[in-house]
Short mmCIF file of C-alpha atoms in Angstrom, two decimals:
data_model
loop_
_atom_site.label_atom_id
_atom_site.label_comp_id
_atom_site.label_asym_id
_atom_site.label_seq_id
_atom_site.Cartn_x
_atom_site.Cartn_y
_atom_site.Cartn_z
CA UNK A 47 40.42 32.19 -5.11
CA UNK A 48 37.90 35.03 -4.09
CA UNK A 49 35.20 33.52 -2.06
CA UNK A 50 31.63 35.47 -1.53
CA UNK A 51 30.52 35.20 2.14
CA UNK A 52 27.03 35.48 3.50
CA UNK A 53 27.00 36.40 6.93
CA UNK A 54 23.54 36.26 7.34
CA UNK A 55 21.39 38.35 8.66
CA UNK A 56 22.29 39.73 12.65
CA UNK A 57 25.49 38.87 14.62
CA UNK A 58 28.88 36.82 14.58
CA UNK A 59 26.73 33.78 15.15
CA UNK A 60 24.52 34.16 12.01
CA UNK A 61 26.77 32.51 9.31
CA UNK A 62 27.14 29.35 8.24
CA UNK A 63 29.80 26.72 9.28
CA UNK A 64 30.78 26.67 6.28
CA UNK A 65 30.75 30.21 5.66
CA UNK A 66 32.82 30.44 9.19
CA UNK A 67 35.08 27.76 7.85
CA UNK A 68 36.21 29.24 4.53
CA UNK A 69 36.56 32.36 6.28
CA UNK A 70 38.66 31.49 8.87
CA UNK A 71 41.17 29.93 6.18
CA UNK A 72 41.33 33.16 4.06
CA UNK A 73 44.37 34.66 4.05
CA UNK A 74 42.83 38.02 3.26
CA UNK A 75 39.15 39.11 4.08
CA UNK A 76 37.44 42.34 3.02
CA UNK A 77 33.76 43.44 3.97
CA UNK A 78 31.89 45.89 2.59
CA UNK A 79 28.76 47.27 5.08
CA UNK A 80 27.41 50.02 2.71
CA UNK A 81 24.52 48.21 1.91
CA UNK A 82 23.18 46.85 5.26
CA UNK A 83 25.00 45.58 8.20
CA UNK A 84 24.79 43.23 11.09
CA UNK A 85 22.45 45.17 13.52
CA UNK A 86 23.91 43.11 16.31
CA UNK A 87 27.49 42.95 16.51
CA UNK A 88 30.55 45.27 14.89
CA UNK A 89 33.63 44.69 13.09
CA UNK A 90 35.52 44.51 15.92
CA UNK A 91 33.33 41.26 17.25
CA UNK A 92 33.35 39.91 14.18
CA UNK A 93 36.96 40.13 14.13
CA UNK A 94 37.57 38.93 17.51
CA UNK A 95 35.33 35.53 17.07
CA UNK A 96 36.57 34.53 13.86
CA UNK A 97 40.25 35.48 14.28
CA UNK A 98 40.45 37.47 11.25
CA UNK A 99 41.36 41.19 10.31
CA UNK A 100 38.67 42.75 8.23
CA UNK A 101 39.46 45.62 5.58
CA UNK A 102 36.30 47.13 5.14
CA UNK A 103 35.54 49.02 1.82
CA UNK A 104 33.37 51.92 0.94
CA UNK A 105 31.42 51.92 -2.29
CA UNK A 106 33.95 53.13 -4.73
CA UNK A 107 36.25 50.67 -3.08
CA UNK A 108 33.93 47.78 -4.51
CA UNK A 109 32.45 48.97 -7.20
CA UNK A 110 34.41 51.14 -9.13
CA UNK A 111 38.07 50.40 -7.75
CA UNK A 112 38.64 46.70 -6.45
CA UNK A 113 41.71 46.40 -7.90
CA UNK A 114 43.22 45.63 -4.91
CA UNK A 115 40.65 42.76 -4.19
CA UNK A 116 41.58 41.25 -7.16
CA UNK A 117 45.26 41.37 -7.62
CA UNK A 118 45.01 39.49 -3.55
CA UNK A 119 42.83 36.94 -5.19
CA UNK A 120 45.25 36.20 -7.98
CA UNK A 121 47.81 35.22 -5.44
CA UNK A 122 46.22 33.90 -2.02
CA UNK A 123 42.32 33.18 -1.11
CA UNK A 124 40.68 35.74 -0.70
CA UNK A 125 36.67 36.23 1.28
CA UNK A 126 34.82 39.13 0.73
CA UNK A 127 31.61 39.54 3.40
CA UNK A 128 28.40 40.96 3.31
CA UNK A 129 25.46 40.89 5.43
CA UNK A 130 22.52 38.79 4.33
CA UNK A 131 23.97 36.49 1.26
CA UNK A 132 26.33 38.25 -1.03
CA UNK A 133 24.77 37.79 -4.33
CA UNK A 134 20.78 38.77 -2.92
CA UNK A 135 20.00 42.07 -2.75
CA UNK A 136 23.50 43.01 -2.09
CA UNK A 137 24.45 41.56 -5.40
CA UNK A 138 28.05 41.86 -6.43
CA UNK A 139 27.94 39.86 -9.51
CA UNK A 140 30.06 42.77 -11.35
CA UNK A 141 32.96 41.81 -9.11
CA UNK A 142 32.84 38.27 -9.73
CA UNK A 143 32.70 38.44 -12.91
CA UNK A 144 35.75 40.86 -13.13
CA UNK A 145 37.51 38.41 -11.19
CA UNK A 146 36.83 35.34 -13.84
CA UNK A 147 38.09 38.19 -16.47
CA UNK A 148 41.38 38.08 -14.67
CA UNK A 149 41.12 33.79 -14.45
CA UNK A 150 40.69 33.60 -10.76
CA UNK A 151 38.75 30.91 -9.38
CA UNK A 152 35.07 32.05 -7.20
CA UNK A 153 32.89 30.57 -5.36
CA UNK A 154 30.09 31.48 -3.21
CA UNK A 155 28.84 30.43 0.35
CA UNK A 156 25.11 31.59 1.06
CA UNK A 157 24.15 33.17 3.94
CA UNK A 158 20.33 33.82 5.38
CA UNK A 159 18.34 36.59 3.47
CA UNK A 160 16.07 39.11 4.75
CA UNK A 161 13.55 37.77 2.36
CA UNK A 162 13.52 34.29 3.26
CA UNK A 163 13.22 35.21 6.77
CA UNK A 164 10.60 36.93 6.06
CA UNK A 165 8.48 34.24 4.29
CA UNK A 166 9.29 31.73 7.49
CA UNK A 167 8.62 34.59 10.30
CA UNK A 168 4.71 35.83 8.51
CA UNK A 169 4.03 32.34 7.48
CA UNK A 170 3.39 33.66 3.97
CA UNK A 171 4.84 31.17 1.40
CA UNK A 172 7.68 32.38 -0.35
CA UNK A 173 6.63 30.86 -4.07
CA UNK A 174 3.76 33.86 -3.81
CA UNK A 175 5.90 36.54 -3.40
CA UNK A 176 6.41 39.01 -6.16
CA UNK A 177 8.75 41.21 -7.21
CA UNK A 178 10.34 43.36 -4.57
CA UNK A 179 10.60 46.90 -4.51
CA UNK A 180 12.76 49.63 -1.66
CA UNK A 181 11.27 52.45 -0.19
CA UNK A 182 13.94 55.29 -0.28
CA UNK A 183 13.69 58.29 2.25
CA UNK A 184 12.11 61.08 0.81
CA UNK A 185 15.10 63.20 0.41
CA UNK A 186 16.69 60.28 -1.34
CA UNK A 187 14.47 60.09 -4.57
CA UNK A 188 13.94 63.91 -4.49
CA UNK A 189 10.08 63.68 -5.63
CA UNK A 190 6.65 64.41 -4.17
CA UNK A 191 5.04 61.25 -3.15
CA UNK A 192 5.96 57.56 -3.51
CA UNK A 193 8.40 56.84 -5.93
CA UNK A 194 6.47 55.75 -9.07
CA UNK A 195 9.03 52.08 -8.78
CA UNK A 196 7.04 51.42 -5.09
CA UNK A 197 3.33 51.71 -6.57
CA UNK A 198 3.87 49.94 -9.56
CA UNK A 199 5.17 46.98 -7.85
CA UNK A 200 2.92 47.13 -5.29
CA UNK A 201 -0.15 47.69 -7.53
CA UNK A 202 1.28 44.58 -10.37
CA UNK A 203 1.85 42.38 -7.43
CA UNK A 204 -1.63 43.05 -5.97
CA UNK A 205 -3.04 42.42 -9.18
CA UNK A 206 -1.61 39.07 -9.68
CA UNK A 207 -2.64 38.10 -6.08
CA UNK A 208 0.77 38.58 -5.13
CA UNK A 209 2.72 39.14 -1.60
CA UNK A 210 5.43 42.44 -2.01
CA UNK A 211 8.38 42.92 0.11
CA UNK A 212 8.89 46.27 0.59
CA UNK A 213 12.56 47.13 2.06
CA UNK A 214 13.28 50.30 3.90
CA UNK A 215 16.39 52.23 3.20
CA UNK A 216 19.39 52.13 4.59
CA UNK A 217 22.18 54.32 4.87
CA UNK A 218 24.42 52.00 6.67
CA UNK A 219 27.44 54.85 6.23
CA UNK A 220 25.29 57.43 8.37
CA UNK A 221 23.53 54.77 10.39
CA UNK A 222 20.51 55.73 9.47
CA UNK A 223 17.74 53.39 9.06
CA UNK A 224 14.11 54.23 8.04
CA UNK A 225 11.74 52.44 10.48
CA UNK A 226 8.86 51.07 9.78
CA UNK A 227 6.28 53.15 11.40
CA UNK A 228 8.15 55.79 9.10
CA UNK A 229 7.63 53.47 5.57
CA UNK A 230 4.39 52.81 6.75
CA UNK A 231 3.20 56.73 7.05
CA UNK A 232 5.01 57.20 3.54
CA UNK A 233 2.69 54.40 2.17
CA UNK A 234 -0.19 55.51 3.91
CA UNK A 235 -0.04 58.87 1.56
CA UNK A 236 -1.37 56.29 -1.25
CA UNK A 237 -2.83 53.27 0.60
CA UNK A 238 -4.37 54.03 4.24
CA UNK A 239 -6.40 50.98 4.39
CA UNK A 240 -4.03 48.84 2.97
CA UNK A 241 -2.76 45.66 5.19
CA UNK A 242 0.64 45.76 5.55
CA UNK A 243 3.32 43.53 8.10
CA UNK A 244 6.12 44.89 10.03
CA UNK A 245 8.92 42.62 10.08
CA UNK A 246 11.53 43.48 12.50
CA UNK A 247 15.24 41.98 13.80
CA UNK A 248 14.40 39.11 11.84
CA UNK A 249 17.70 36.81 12.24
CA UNK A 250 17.75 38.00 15.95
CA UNK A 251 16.76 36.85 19.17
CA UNK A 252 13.66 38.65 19.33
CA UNK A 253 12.06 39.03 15.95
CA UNK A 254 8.95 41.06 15.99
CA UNK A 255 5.96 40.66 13.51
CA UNK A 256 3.05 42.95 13.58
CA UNK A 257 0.34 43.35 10.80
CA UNK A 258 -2.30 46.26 10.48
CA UNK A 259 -3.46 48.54 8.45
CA UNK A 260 -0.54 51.28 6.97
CA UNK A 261 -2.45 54.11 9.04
CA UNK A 262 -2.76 52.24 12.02
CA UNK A 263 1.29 50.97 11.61
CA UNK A 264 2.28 54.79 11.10
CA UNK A 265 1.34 55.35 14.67
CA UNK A 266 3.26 51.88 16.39
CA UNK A 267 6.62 51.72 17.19
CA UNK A 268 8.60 48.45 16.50
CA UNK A 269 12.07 48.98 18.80
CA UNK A 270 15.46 48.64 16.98
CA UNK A 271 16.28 48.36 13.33
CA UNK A 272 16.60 46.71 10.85
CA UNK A 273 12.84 46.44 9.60
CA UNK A 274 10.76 45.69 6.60
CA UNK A 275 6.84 45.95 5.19
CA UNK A 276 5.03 43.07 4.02
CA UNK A 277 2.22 44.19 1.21
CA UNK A 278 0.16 40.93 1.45
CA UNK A 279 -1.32 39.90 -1.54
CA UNK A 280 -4.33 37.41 -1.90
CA UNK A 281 -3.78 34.52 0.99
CA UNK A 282 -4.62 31.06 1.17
CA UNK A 283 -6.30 30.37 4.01
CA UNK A 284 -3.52 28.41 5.96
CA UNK A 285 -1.38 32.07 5.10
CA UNK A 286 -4.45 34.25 6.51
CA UNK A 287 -4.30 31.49 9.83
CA UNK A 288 -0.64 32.60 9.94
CA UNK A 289 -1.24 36.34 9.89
CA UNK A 290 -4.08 36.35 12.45
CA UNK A 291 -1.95 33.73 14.67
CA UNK A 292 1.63 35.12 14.44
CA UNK A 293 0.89 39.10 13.33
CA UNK A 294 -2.31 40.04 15.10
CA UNK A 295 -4.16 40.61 11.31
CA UNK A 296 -7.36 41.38 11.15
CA UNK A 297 -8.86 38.27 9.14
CA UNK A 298 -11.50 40.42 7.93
CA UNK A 299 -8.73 42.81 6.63
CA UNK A 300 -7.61 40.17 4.28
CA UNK A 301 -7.44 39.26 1.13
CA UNK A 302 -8.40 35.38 0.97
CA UNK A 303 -8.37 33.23 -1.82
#
């Protein structure tokens, strides 16, 4: 068996019970952090409160070489973790699948996303959010400007009277984590006067959500990682009460339906 483990989205404390359950019964666990990680704990923690010995794997250790994974699964159950939920975002449906070529059993236990945290922390419904695009670091994409993927979502989305997540990157390997003051002055270049939301720590104790204009966002600070930017799209009016109430929008700012 080779169970897929959402851990959700901030410490030891954010998965499931049942997530917590099967895991605790593995006989082998791997984890793979390359994508994003829990902002408030480490492996060691994680170790400690679930009595279990992680093997963490890099990139190629997942995705291009997880023999090892497999051959385990054939013979005892296996868990392989992830922040957030294993098969959104961090989607690792290439290794599941090579595991049902070999015949062994899967299953997967959901954990929290970023993006449904997102919809309950702005009070924007989640049914009118678009497609999602990331925001890489400039020296990541290697071009002038935004990356042509980030305006064309944005601009679809907007068209359609759509909300757009916008993640930040992440390189969990360097711990380095683009901020949101920083995605906002990269989105200013093309939209100053744009409304945008800053979600931040969502899953923690102290989430923090903050709307303004991308100009006005370049120039705030927003404490510890991990954060993302809300585009809003065209609101109803009980989504526009939310923003005012629980970001600090400008109503006039708005879109509004």
């Amino acid at each position: 068996m080779l169970t897929f483990i959402g851990l959700g989205l901030y410490d030891e404390r954010s998965i499931t019970v049942e997530g917590r359950d099967a895991l605790r019964a593995a006989d082998r666990v791997y984890a793979e952090f390359y994508t994003s990680r829990l902002i408030g704990t480490t492996i060691e923690d994680l170790e400690s409160a679930h009595e279990i010995e992680i093997d963490v794997r890099d990139r190629a250790g997942v995705e291009q070489h997880p023999e090892e994974m497999l051959e385990a699964a054939e013979r005892e159950d296996v868990a392989f973790l992830t922040a957030g939920d294993t098969m959104i975002s961090t989607t690792h449906v290439d290794l599941r699948l090579r595991a049902h070529d070999r015949g062994i059993e899967t299953r997967v236990i959901h954990g929290v996303t970023a993006q449904t945290a997102t919809s309950s922390l702005t009070g924007l419904q989640n049914y009118r959010f678009g497609k999602a695009t990331t925001l890489p670091f400039p020296y990541a994409h290697g071009a002038d400007g935004l990356p042509a993927s980030v305006t064309e979502t944005i601009d679809a989305n907007r068209a359609d009277g759509l909300h757009t997540v916008v993640y930040l990157d992440i390189k969990a390997e360097r711990e380095e984590y683009m901020t949101a003051d920083t995605g906002a002055d990269l989105l200013a270049e093309e939209y100053p006067d744009l409304v945008g939301v800053v979600v931040a720590r969502a899953g923690s104790p102290d989430p923090l959500v903050e709307a303004g204009t991308m100009t006005d966002l370049a120039d705030r600070t927003f404490g510890d990682p991990l954060h993302l930017l809300v585009v809003p799209g065209e609101c109803h009016l009980l989504e526009a009460d939310a923003l005012v109430e629980l970001a600090g929008a400008d109503r006039d700012a708005l879109e509004i339906a």
